[in-house]
């Protein structure tokens, strides 16, 4: 499973909207329960959001959700900074991300 880290800041006037859209994505994930997705979203005090995304072979398990598509619509209008994306390696993990099971 590969991981990505995505960071961006949101305009103060759009924080509630962004939070609500993120919550809808988690509701959709709870309903569909895709096994190939690991997803964590953090909000910092300064309005920055950090998404940690782990995806297996089926990347559409997250991006194909209607709630995710709604989240991405008008995303640029909600942001106060550009999106920064980078691949990430897990160096340490204590009970945040599910451990992969060796087969």
PDB file of C-alpha atoms in Angstrom:
ATOM      1  CA  UNK A   1       0.000   0.000   0.000  1.00  0.00           C
ATOM      2  CA  UNK A   2       1.321   3.404  -0.957  1.00  0.00           C
ATOM      3  CA  UNK A   3       0.719   6.490   1.173  1.00  0.00           C
ATOM      4  CA  UNK A   4       0.361  10.157   0.241  1.00  0.00           C
ATOM      5  CA  UNK A   5       0.384  13.235   2.428  1.00  0.00           C
ATOM      6  CA  UNK A   6      -1.759  16.156   1.248  1.00  0.00           C
ATOM      7  CA  UNK A   7      -1.656  19.576   2.952  1.00  0.00           C
ATOM      8  CA  UNK A   8      -3.560  22.797   2.365  1.00  0.00           C
ATOM      9  CA  UNK A   9      -5.014  25.691   4.341  1.00  0.00           C
ATOM     10  CA  UNK A  10      -8.631  26.797   4.195  1.00  0.00           C
ATOM     11  CA  UNK A  11     -10.022  30.313   4.345  1.00  0.00           C
ATOM     12  CA  UNK A  12     -11.484  31.130   7.771  1.00  0.00           C
ATOM     13  CA  UNK A  13     -14.909  31.732   6.243  1.00  0.00           C
ATOM     14  CA  UNK A  14     -14.899  28.250   4.638  1.00  0.00           C
ATOM     15  CA  UNK A  15     -13.668  26.110   7.562  1.00  0.00           C
ATOM     16  CA  UNK A  16     -17.090  24.778   8.546  1.00  0.00           C
ATOM     17  CA  UNK A  17     -17.900  23.926   4.948  1.00  0.00           C
ATOM     18  CA  UNK A  18     -14.619  22.025   4.520  1.00  0.00           C
ATOM     19  CA  UNK A  19     -15.140  20.151   7.807  1.00  0.00           C
ATOM     20  CA  UNK A  20     -18.660  19.150   6.768  1.00  0.00           C
ATOM     21  CA  UNK A  21     -17.501  17.907   3.364  1.00  0.00           C
ATOM     22  CA  UNK A  22     -14.704  15.866   4.961  1.00  0.00           C
ATOM     23  CA  UNK A  23     -17.229  14.392   7.416  1.00  0.00           C
ATOM     24  CA  UNK A  24     -19.413  13.313   4.472  1.00  0.00           C
ATOM     25  CA  UNK A  25     -16.441  11.488   2.934  1.00  0.00           C
ATOM     26  CA  UNK A  26     -15.967   9.566   6.188  1.00  0.00           C
ATOM     27  CA  UNK A  27     -19.690   8.746   6.301  1.00  0.00           C
ATOM     28  CA  UNK A  28     -19.448   7.357   2.760  1.00  0.00           C
ATOM     29  CA  UNK A  29     -16.361   5.341   3.703  1.00  0.00           C
ATOM     30  CA  UNK A  30     -18.218   3.924   6.709  1.00  0.00           C
ATOM     31  CA  UNK A  31     -21.095   2.910   4.432  1.00  0.00           C
ATOM     32  CA  UNK A  32     -18.999   1.368   1.654  1.00  0.00           C
ATOM     33  CA  UNK A  33     -16.138   0.041   3.854  1.00  0.00           C
ATOM     34  CA  UNK A  34     -13.511  -0.306   1.104  1.00  0.00           C
ATOM     35  CA  UNK A  35     -10.722  -2.560   2.318  1.00  0.00           C
ATOM     36  CA  UNK A  36      -8.147  -0.965   0.006  1.00  0.00           C
ATOM     37  CA  UNK A  37      -8.331   2.501   1.613  1.00  0.00           C
ATOM     38  CA  UNK A  38      -6.692   3.999   4.701  1.00  0.00           C
ATOM     39  CA  UNK A  39      -7.643   7.630   5.326  1.00  0.00           C
ATOM     40  CA  UNK A  40      -6.859  10.087   8.093  1.00  0.00           C
ATOM     41  CA  UNK A  41      -7.601  13.812   8.137  1.00  0.00           C
ATOM     42  CA  UNK A  42      -6.154  16.220  10.687  1.00  0.00           C
ATOM     43  CA  UNK A  43      -7.037  19.886  11.167  1.00  0.00           C
ATOM     44  CA  UNK A  44      -4.446  22.152  12.738  1.00  0.00           C
ATOM     45  CA  UNK A  45      -5.288  25.261  14.767  1.00  0.00           C
ATOM     46  CA  UNK A  46      -4.206  27.540  11.927  1.00  0.00           C
ATOM     47  CA  UNK A  47      -6.776  26.148   9.469  1.00  0.00           C
ATOM     48  CA  UNK A  48      -4.387  23.763   7.763  1.00  0.00           C
ATOM     49  CA  UNK A  49      -5.733  20.333   6.848  1.00  0.00           C
ATOM     50  CA  UNK A  50      -3.521  17.288   6.497  1.00  0.00           C
ATOM     51  CA  UNK A  51      -4.810  14.197   4.733  1.00  0.00           C
ATOM     52  CA  UNK A  52      -2.938  10.904   4.977  1.00  0.00           C
ATOM     53  CA  UNK A  53      -4.174   8.573   2.261  1.00  0.00           C
ATOM     54  CA  UNK A  54      -3.247   4.942   1.867  1.00  0.00           C
ATOM     55  CA  UNK A  55      -4.581   3.202  -1.214  1.00  0.00           C
ATOM     56  CA  UNK A  56      -4.120  -0.258  -2.613  1.00  0.00           C
ATOM     57  CA  UNK A  57      -4.647  -1.088  -6.271  1.00  0.00           C
ATOM     58  CA  UNK A  58      -8.165   0.384  -6.448  1.00  0.00           C
ATOM     59  CA  UNK A  59      -7.654   4.144  -6.129  1.00  0.00           C
ATOM     60  CA  UNK A  60     -11.260   4.751  -7.174  1.00  0.00           C
ATOM     61  CA  UNK A  61     -12.468   3.245  -3.877  1.00  0.00           C
ATOM     62  CA  UNK A  62     -11.965   6.722  -2.398  1.00  0.00           C
ATOM     63  CA  UNK A  63     -11.939   9.082  -5.368  1.00  0.00           C
ATOM     64  CA  UNK A  64     -14.994   7.441  -6.945  1.00  0.00           C
ATOM     65  CA  UNK A  65     -17.237   8.181  -3.958  1.00  0.00           C
ATOM     66  CA  UNK A  66     -19.890  10.826  -4.631  1.00  0.00           C
ATOM     67  CA  UNK A  67     -19.000  12.456  -1.295  1.00  0.00           C
ATOM     68  CA  UNK A  68     -15.343  12.695  -2.344  1.00  0.00           C
ATOM     69  CA  UNK A  69     -16.326  14.224  -5.664  1.00  0.00           C
ATOM     70  CA  UNK A  70     -18.447  16.774  -3.769  1.00  0.00           C
ATOM     71  CA  UNK A  71     -15.457  17.507  -1.500  1.00  0.00           C
ATOM     72  CA  UNK A  72     -13.214  18.224  -4.497  1.00  0.00           C
ATOM     73  CA  UNK A  73     -15.742  20.535  -6.192  1.00  0.00           C
ATOM     74  CA  UNK A  74     -14.890  24.168  -5.468  1.00  0.00           C
ATOM     75  CA  UNK A  75     -11.936  23.034  -3.357  1.00  0.00           C
ATOM     76  CA  UNK A  76      -9.735  25.771  -4.832  1.00  0.00           C
ATOM     77  CA  UNK A  77     -12.270  28.399  -3.735  1.00  0.00           C
ATOM     78  CA  UNK A  78     -12.167  27.129  -0.118  1.00  0.00           C
ATOM     79  CA  UNK A  79      -8.373  27.058   0.098  1.00  0.00           C
ATOM     80  CA  UNK A  80      -6.108  29.905   1.105  1.00  0.00           C
ATOM     81  CA  UNK A  81      -2.956  28.040   0.004  1.00  0.00           C
ATOM     82  CA  UNK A  82      -2.135  25.660  -2.833  1.00  0.00           C
ATOM     83  CA  UNK A  83      -2.352  21.925  -2.239  1.00  0.00           C
ATOM     84  CA  UNK A  84       0.974  20.261  -1.461  1.00  0.00           C
ATOM     85  CA  UNK A  85       1.134  16.541  -2.266  1.00  0.00           C
ATOM     86  CA  UNK A  86       3.960  14.195  -1.510  1.00  0.00           C
ATOM     87  CA  UNK A  87       4.470  10.472  -1.286  1.00  0.00           C
ATOM     88  CA  UNK A  88       5.081   9.341   2.267  1.00  0.00           C
ATOM     89  CA  UNK A  89       6.756   6.377   3.906  1.00  0.00           C
ATOM     90  CA  UNK A  90       5.643   5.135   7.285  1.00  0.00           C
ATOM     91  CA  UNK A  91       8.644   5.210   9.602  1.00  0.00           C
ATOM     92  CA  UNK A  92       6.665   4.568  12.777  1.00  0.00           C
ATOM     93  CA  UNK A  93       3.018   3.795  13.446  1.00  0.00           C
ATOM     94  CA  UNK A  94       1.398   3.120  16.771  1.00  0.00           C
ATOM     95  CA  UNK A  95      -2.266   2.249  16.345  1.00  0.00           C
ATOM     96  CA  UNK A  96      -3.113   5.055  13.910  1.00  0.00           C
ATOM     97  CA  UNK A  97      -2.836   3.213  10.619  1.00  0.00           C
ATOM     98  CA  UNK A  98      -3.803  -0.426  10.307  1.00  0.00           C
ATOM     99  CA  UNK A  99      -0.801  -2.704  10.050  1.00  0.00           C
ATOM    100  CA  UNK A 100      -0.616  -4.776   6.898  1.00  0.00           C
ATOM    101  CA  UNK A 101      -0.788  -8.476   7.520  1.00  0.00           C
ATOM    102  CA  UNK A 102       2.073 -10.529   6.153  1.00  0.00           C
ATOM    103  CA  UNK A 103       0.710 -13.340   4.035  1.00  0.00           C
TER     104      UNK A 103
END
